[in-house]
PDB file of C-alpha atoms in Angstrom:
ATOM      1  CA  MET H1233       8.000   2.681  -1.718  1.00 47.00           C
ATOM      2  CA  ALA H1234      10.621   0.574   0.874  1.00 50.00           C
ATOM      3  CA  THR H1235      13.557  -0.816  -0.494  1.00 50.00           C
ATOM      4  CA  THR H1236      15.778  -3.476   0.897  1.00 49.00           C
ATOM      5  CA  THR H1237      19.031  -3.494   2.352  1.00 50.00           C
ATOM      6  CA  ARG H1238      22.038  -6.297   2.725  1.00 49.00           C
ATOM      7  CA  ASN H1239      20.674  -6.963   5.912  1.00 50.00           C
ATOM      8  CA  GLY H1240      17.021  -8.260   4.642  1.00 49.00           C
ATOM      9  CA  THR H1241      15.206  -4.853   6.522  1.00 49.00           C
ATOM     10  CA  THR H1242      13.548  -2.257   4.535  1.00 50.00           C
ATOM     11  CA  GLY H1243      14.535   0.771   3.801  1.00 49.00           C
ATOM     12  CA  ALA H1244      10.535   1.654   5.976  1.00 49.00           C
ATOM     13  CA  ASP H1245      12.225   0.646   9.105  1.00 49.00           C
ATOM     14  CA  ASN H1246      15.195   2.447   9.209  1.00 50.00           C
ATOM     15  CA  GLY H1247      16.307  -1.373  10.784  1.00 48.00           C
ATOM     16  CA  LYS H1248      14.759  -0.825  13.482  1.00 48.00           C
ATOM     17  CA  GLY H1249      13.338  -4.348  13.858  1.00 49.00           C
ATOM     18  CA  HIS H1250      16.374  -6.565  13.426  1.00 50.00           C
ATOM     19  CA  LYS H1251      18.111  -3.340  16.134  1.00 45.00           C
ATOM     20  CA  PHE H1252      19.012  -6.098  18.802  1.00 44.00           C
ATOM     21  CA  ALA H1253      19.871  -8.776  16.095  1.00 47.00           C
ATOM     22  CA  ASN H1254      23.648  -8.402  16.059  1.00 47.00           C
ATOM     23  CA  ALA H1255      24.162  -7.183  20.109  1.00 46.00           C
ATOM     24  CA  GLY H1256      25.096 -10.545  21.440  1.00 49.00           C
ATOM     25  CA  ALA H1257      27.714 -11.381  18.247  1.00 47.00           C
ATOM     26  CA  ALA H1258      29.547  -8.230  19.373  1.00 46.00           C
ATOM     27  CA  ALA H1259      29.143  -9.147  22.555  1.00 48.00           C
ATOM     28  CA  GLY H1260      30.919 -12.231  21.589  1.00 49.00           C
ATOM     29  CA  GLY H1261      33.646 -10.742  19.839  1.00 49.00           C
ATOM     30  CA  PHE H1262      34.128  -7.875  21.894  1.00 46.00           C
ATOM     31  CA  VAL H1263      34.862 -10.293  25.320  1.00 47.00           C
ATOM     32  CA  GLY H1264      37.214 -12.674  22.419  1.00 47.00           C
ATOM     33  CA  ALA H1265      38.860  -9.723  21.442  1.00 48.00           C
ATOM     34  CA  LEU H1266      39.712  -8.490  25.112  1.00 47.00           C
ATOM     35  CA  GLY H1267      39.910 -11.632  26.795  1.00 49.00           C
ATOM     36  CA  GLY H1268      41.102 -13.738  24.341  1.00 47.00           C
ATOM     37  CA  SER H1269      38.699 -16.828  25.629  1.00 50.00           C
ATOM     38  CA  PHE H1270      36.397 -18.414  24.139  1.00 51.00           C
ATOM     39  CA  VAL H1271      32.906 -16.919  24.364  1.00 50.00           C
ATOM     40  CA  PRO H1272      29.890 -19.164  24.008  1.00 53.00           C
ATOM     41  CA  PRO H1273      27.072 -18.322  21.627  1.00 58.00           C
ATOM     42  CA  VAL H1274      24.667 -17.468  24.267  1.00 56.00           C
ATOM     43  CA  ASN H1275      20.907 -17.188  23.068  1.00 58.00           C
ATOM     44  CA  VAL H1276      18.180 -15.136  24.417  1.00 55.00           C
ATOM     45  CA  THR H1277      14.923 -14.975  24.976  1.00 58.00           C
ATOM     46  CA  VAL H1278      11.926 -13.437  26.771  1.00 55.00           C
ATOM     47  CA  ASN H1279       8.446 -13.504  26.266  1.00 58.00           C
ATOM     48  CA  ASN H1280       6.609 -10.852  27.475  1.00 55.00           C
ATOM     49  CA  ASN H1281       2.950 -12.045  28.413  1.00 57.00           C
ATOM     50  CA  LYS H1282       0.994  -9.478  30.338  1.00 54.00           C
ATOM     51  CA  ASN H1283      -1.939 -11.251  30.335  1.00 52.00           C
ATOM     52  CA  GLY H1284      -0.536 -13.331  32.330  1.00 46.00           C
ATOM     53  CA  ALA H1285      -1.586 -11.436  36.129  1.00 45.00           C
ATOM     54  CA  ALA H1286      -5.282 -11.350  34.957  1.00 45.00           C
ATOM     55  CA  ARG H1287      -5.173 -14.816  34.727  1.00 43.00           C
ATOM     56  CA  GLY H1288      -3.478 -15.772  37.700  1.00 44.00           C
ATOM     57  CA  GLY H1289      -6.042 -14.947  40.146  1.00 44.00           C
ATOM     58  CA  GLY H1290      -4.639 -15.344  43.558  1.00 45.00           C
ATOM     59  CA  GLY H1291      -2.076 -12.593  45.777  1.00 48.00           C
ATOM     60  CA  GLY H1292       1.733 -12.856  44.418  1.00 49.00           C
ATOM     61  CA  ARG H1293       3.367 -13.274  41.548  1.00 49.00           C
ATOM     62  CA  SER H1294       1.742 -14.284  39.042  1.00 53.00           C
ATOM     63  CA  HIS H1295       3.428 -17.277  36.450  1.00 52.00           C
ATOM     64  CA  ALA H1296       4.592 -15.288  33.871  1.00 54.00           C
ATOM     65  CA  GLU H1297       7.209 -13.143  35.738  1.00 66.00           C
ATOM     66  CA  SER H1298       8.313 -16.096  37.679  1.00 77.00           C
ATOM     67  CA  LEU H1299      11.441 -17.870  35.600  1.00 80.00           C
ATOM     68  CA  LEU H1300      10.507 -20.976  37.905  1.00 84.00           C
ATOM     69  CA  PRO H1301       6.884 -23.296  38.734  1.00 85.00           C
ATOM     70  CA  ALA H1302       4.429 -22.871  40.319  1.00 83.00           C
ATOM     71  CA  PRO H1303       6.365 -24.711  44.148  1.00 86.00           C
ATOM     72  CA  GLU H1304       3.646 -27.477  44.255  1.00 84.00           C
ATOM     73  CA  PHE H1305       5.891 -30.866  45.123  1.00 86.00           C
ATOM     74  CA  THR H1306       2.518 -32.974  45.191  1.00 83.00           C
ATOM     75  CA  SER H1307       4.435 -35.281  43.366  1.00 84.00           C
ATOM     76  CA  PRO H1308       7.953 -37.269  42.180  1.00 86.00           C
ATOM     77  CA  ALA H1309       7.337 -35.465  38.389  1.00 87.00           C
ATOM     78  CA  GLN H1310       6.974 -31.370  40.436  1.00 89.00           C
ATOM     79  CA  VAL H1311       9.263 -32.060  42.376  1.00 89.00           C
ATOM     80  CA  ARG H1312      11.856 -33.452  39.254  1.00 91.00           C
ATOM     81  CA  ASN H1313      10.976 -30.476  37.032  1.00 91.00           C
ATOM     82  CA  TYR H1314      11.535 -27.477  39.866  1.00 92.00           C
ATOM     83  CA  CYS H1315      14.868 -28.929  40.331  1.00 93.00           C
ATOM     84  CA  ASN H1316      15.524 -29.063  36.295  1.00 93.00           C
ATOM     85  CA  THR H1317      13.987 -26.269  35.413  1.00 93.00           C
ATOM     86  CA  LEU H1318      15.866 -24.071  39.183  1.00 94.00           C
ATOM     87  CA  ARG H1319      19.033 -25.564  37.295  1.00 94.00           C
ATOM     88  CA  ALA H1320      18.583 -24.843  33.694  1.00 94.00           C
ATOM     89  CA  ALA H1321      17.684 -20.926  35.235  1.00 94.00           C
ATOM     90  CA  ALA H1322      20.180 -20.655  36.877  1.00 94.00           C
ATOM     91  CA  VAL H1323      22.777 -22.566  34.147  1.00 95.00           C
ATOM     92  CA  THR H1324      21.489 -19.404  32.254  1.00 94.00           C
ATOM     93  CA  LEU H1325      21.967 -16.446  34.681  1.00 95.00           C
ATOM     94  CA  SER H1326      25.353 -17.550  35.474  1.00 96.00           C
ATOM     95  CA  ILE H1327      26.470 -18.005  31.470  1.00 96.00           C
ATOM     96  CA  GLU H1328      25.092 -14.373  30.834  1.00 95.00           C
ATOM     97  CA  VAL H1329      26.027 -13.077  34.080  1.00 95.00           C
ATOM     98  CA  ALA H1330      30.301 -13.912  33.700  1.00 96.00           C
ATOM     99  CA  MET H1331      29.875 -12.626  29.725  1.00 96.00           C
ATOM    100  CA  GLY H1332      28.805  -9.117  30.971  1.00 95.00           C
ATOM    101  CA  ALA H1333      31.016  -9.615  33.587  1.00 95.00           C
ATOM    102  CA  GLU H1334      33.776 -10.267  31.232  1.00 95.00           C
ATOM    103  CA  ILE H1335      32.309  -6.375  29.459  1.00 94.00           C
ATOM    104  CA  LEU H1336      31.854  -4.218  32.278  1.00 93.00           C
ATOM    105  CA  LYS H1337      35.418  -5.056  32.785  1.00 94.00           C
ATOM    106  CA  GLY H1338      36.862  -4.211  29.290  1.00 93.00           C
ATOM    107  CA  VAL H1339      34.619  -1.148  29.050  1.00 92.00           C
ATOM    108  CA  LEU H1340      36.062   0.388  32.459  1.00 92.00           C
ATOM    109  CA  ALA H1341      39.562  -1.090  31.989  1.00 90.00           C
ATOM    110  CA  ALA H1342      39.117   2.462  29.053  1.00 89.00           C
ATOM    111  CA  VAL H1343      38.497   4.767  31.751  1.00 88.00           C
ATOM    112  CA  PRO H1344      41.208   6.248  32.627  1.00 86.00           C
ATOM    113  CA  ASP H1345      43.506   5.756  35.845  1.00 84.00           C
ATOM    114  CA  PRO H1346      42.861   9.147  38.020  1.00 83.00           C
ATOM    115  CA  ASP H1347      46.305   8.871  39.258  1.00 83.00           C
ATOM    116  CA  GLY H1348      47.724   8.408  35.876  1.00 79.00           C
ATOM    117  CA  ARG H1349      49.893   4.378  37.712  1.00 82.00           C
ATOM    118  CA  ALA H1350      49.952   2.813  34.825  1.00 80.00           C
ATOM    119  CA  PHE H1351      47.663  -0.175  34.042  1.00 85.00           C
ATOM    120  CA  GLY H1352      45.479   1.403  36.789  1.00 85.00           C
ATOM    121  CA  SER H1353      43.035   1.498  34.889  1.00 87.00           C
ATOM    122  CA  ARG H1354      43.466  -2.643  34.314  1.00 91.00           C
ATOM    123  CA  VAL H1355      43.554  -2.718  38.360  1.00 92.00           C
ATOM    124  CA  ARG H1356      40.765  -0.841  38.799  1.00 90.00           C
ATOM    125  CA  ALA H1357      38.308  -2.713  36.643  1.00 92.00           C
ATOM    126  CA  ALA H1358      39.268  -6.294  37.894  1.00 93.00           C
ATOM    127  CA  LYS H1359      38.226  -5.358  41.661  1.00 92.00           C
ATOM    128  CA  VAL H1360      34.343  -4.020  40.276  1.00 92.00           C
ATOM    129  CA  ALA H1361      34.362  -6.961  38.216  1.00 94.00           C
ATOM    130  CA  ARG H1362      35.698  -9.727  40.124  1.00 95.00           C
ATOM    131  CA  LYS H1363      32.633  -8.728  41.632  1.00 93.00           C
ATOM    132  CA  MET H1364      29.883  -9.645  39.456  1.00 94.00           C
ATOM    133  CA  HIS H1365      32.122 -12.751  39.142  1.00 95.00           C
ATOM    134  CA  ARG H1366      31.257 -13.919  42.059  1.00 96.00           C
ATOM    135  CA  SER H1367      27.830 -13.988  41.575  1.00 95.00           C
ATOM    136  CA  ALA H1368      28.007 -15.877  38.528  1.00 96.00           C
ATOM    137  CA  ASP H1369      30.264 -18.139  40.573  1.00 96.00           C
ATOM    138  CA  ALA H1370      26.907 -18.354  42.946  1.00 96.00           C
ATOM    139  CA  LEU H1371      24.744 -18.492  40.373  1.00 95.00           C
ATOM    140  CA  ARG H1372      27.057 -21.644  39.142  1.00 96.00           C
ATOM    141  CA  ASP H1373      26.725 -23.362  42.616  1.00 96.00           C
ATOM    142  CA  ALA H1374      22.572 -23.076  42.623  1.00 95.00           C
ATOM    143  CA  ALA H1375      22.536 -24.877  39.268  1.00 95.00           C
ATOM    144  CA  LYS H1376      24.604 -27.724  40.473  1.00 95.00           C
ATOM    145  CA  ASN H1377      22.721 -27.594  44.208  1.00 95.00           C
ATOM    146  CA  ALA H1378      18.999 -27.516  42.690  1.00 94.00           C
ATOM    147  CA  ALA H1379      20.597 -31.342  41.121  1.00 94.00           C
ATOM    148  CA  ALA H1380      22.471 -32.546  43.693  1.00 94.00           C
ATOM    149  CA  CYS H1381      18.619 -31.301  45.657  1.00 93.00           C
ATOM    150  CA  TYR H1382      16.777 -33.961  43.188  1.00 93.00           C
ATOM    151  CA  ALA H1383      19.300 -36.757  43.285  1.00 92.00           C
ATOM    152  CA  MET H1384      19.556 -35.691  47.235  1.00 93.00           C
ATOM    153  CA  PHE H1385      14.727 -36.614  47.140  1.00 91.00           C
ATOM    154  CA  GLN H1386      15.158 -39.809  44.598  1.00 89.00           C
ATOM    155  CA  GLN H1387      18.088 -41.573  47.405  1.00 89.00           C
ATOM    156  CA  GLU H1388      16.023 -40.547  50.589  1.00 89.00           C
ATOM    157  CA  TYR H1389      12.565 -41.390  48.706  1.00 85.00           C
ATOM    158  CA  GLU H1390      13.714 -43.623  46.863  1.00 85.00           C
ATOM    159  CA  GLU H1391      11.217 -46.926  48.837  1.00 84.00           C
ATOM    160  CA  GLU H1392       8.211 -44.775  48.366  1.00 81.00           C
ATOM    161  CA  ILE H1393       9.144 -43.940  44.570  1.00 81.00           C
ATOM    162  CA  ASN H1394      10.156 -47.826  44.369  1.00 78.00           C
ATOM    163  CA  ARG H1395       6.370 -48.726  45.601  1.00 79.00           C
ATOM    164  CA  VAL H1396       4.450 -47.004  43.289  1.00 75.00           C
ATOM    165  CA  ARG H1397       6.772 -47.234  40.389  1.00 72.00           C
ATOM    166  CA  HIS H1398       6.080 -51.406  39.966  1.00 66.00           C
ATOM    167  CA  ARG H1399       2.447 -50.764  40.273  1.00 65.00           C
ATOM    168  CA  ALA H1400       2.522 -48.114  37.583  1.00 58.00           C
ATOM    169  CA  ARG H1401       4.120 -50.153  35.107  1.00 62.00           C
ATOM    170  CA  LYS H1402       2.026 -51.559  32.136  1.00 68.00           C
ATOM    171  CA  PRO H1403       1.404 -55.123  31.741  1.00 66.00           C
ATOM    172  CA  GLN H1404       3.912 -57.022  29.966  1.00 72.00           C
ATOM    173  CA  GLN H1405       2.586 -58.605  26.132  1.00 79.00           C
ATOM    174  CA  PRO H1406       3.349 -61.917  26.581  1.00 78.00           C
ATOM    175  CA  VAL H1407       6.354 -63.495  24.534  1.00 79.00           C
ATOM    176  CA  MET H1408       5.821 -65.545  22.190  1.00 79.00           C
ATOM    177  CA  ASN H1409       7.801 -69.033  23.338  1.00 77.00           C
ATOM    178  CA  TRP H1410       8.363 -70.233  19.163  1.00 79.00           C
ATOM    179  CA  ALA H1411      10.334 -73.568  21.328  1.00 81.00           C
ATOM    180  CA  GLN H1412       7.227 -74.579  22.043  1.00 78.00           C
ATOM    181  CA  GLN H1413       5.389 -76.323  19.355  1.00 77.00           C
TER     182      GLN H1413
END
């Protein structure tokens, strides 16, 4: 007979179903304790769709393997969707990489310095983590550039967008003129 534990798991699964349930909280607490800085909560959702490759049909990457939509730019909506998806993915990855850099720095700082120098392990850890911080900065810049790309698209093609936009508007419903009786 399976018993329910305090965290909601049953004795039969030994908590394996919730193996990573508190990983983010543990990492955030670990990083916050080390650096004394604010670590925002990050939720990561992974969709494993193994049937996506069979439906793809063409060569190259299938849609299930990509973080971005297909680069088909046949309408302004597709340009906007691509830029927004790129921006969102880059922001999320930037946060994750920055958090990973802090965790890496904390873990490496615990490794004793071979020469026995005071703070030598922290200096070495900071040198290594600096490269990962630069990766996080580059991802943040990619997010900014994706947003700027769509803004530039709107500026450069404003005339074409407006030419079609006024035709696409719904006809206005007649307004009741109460003064005319």
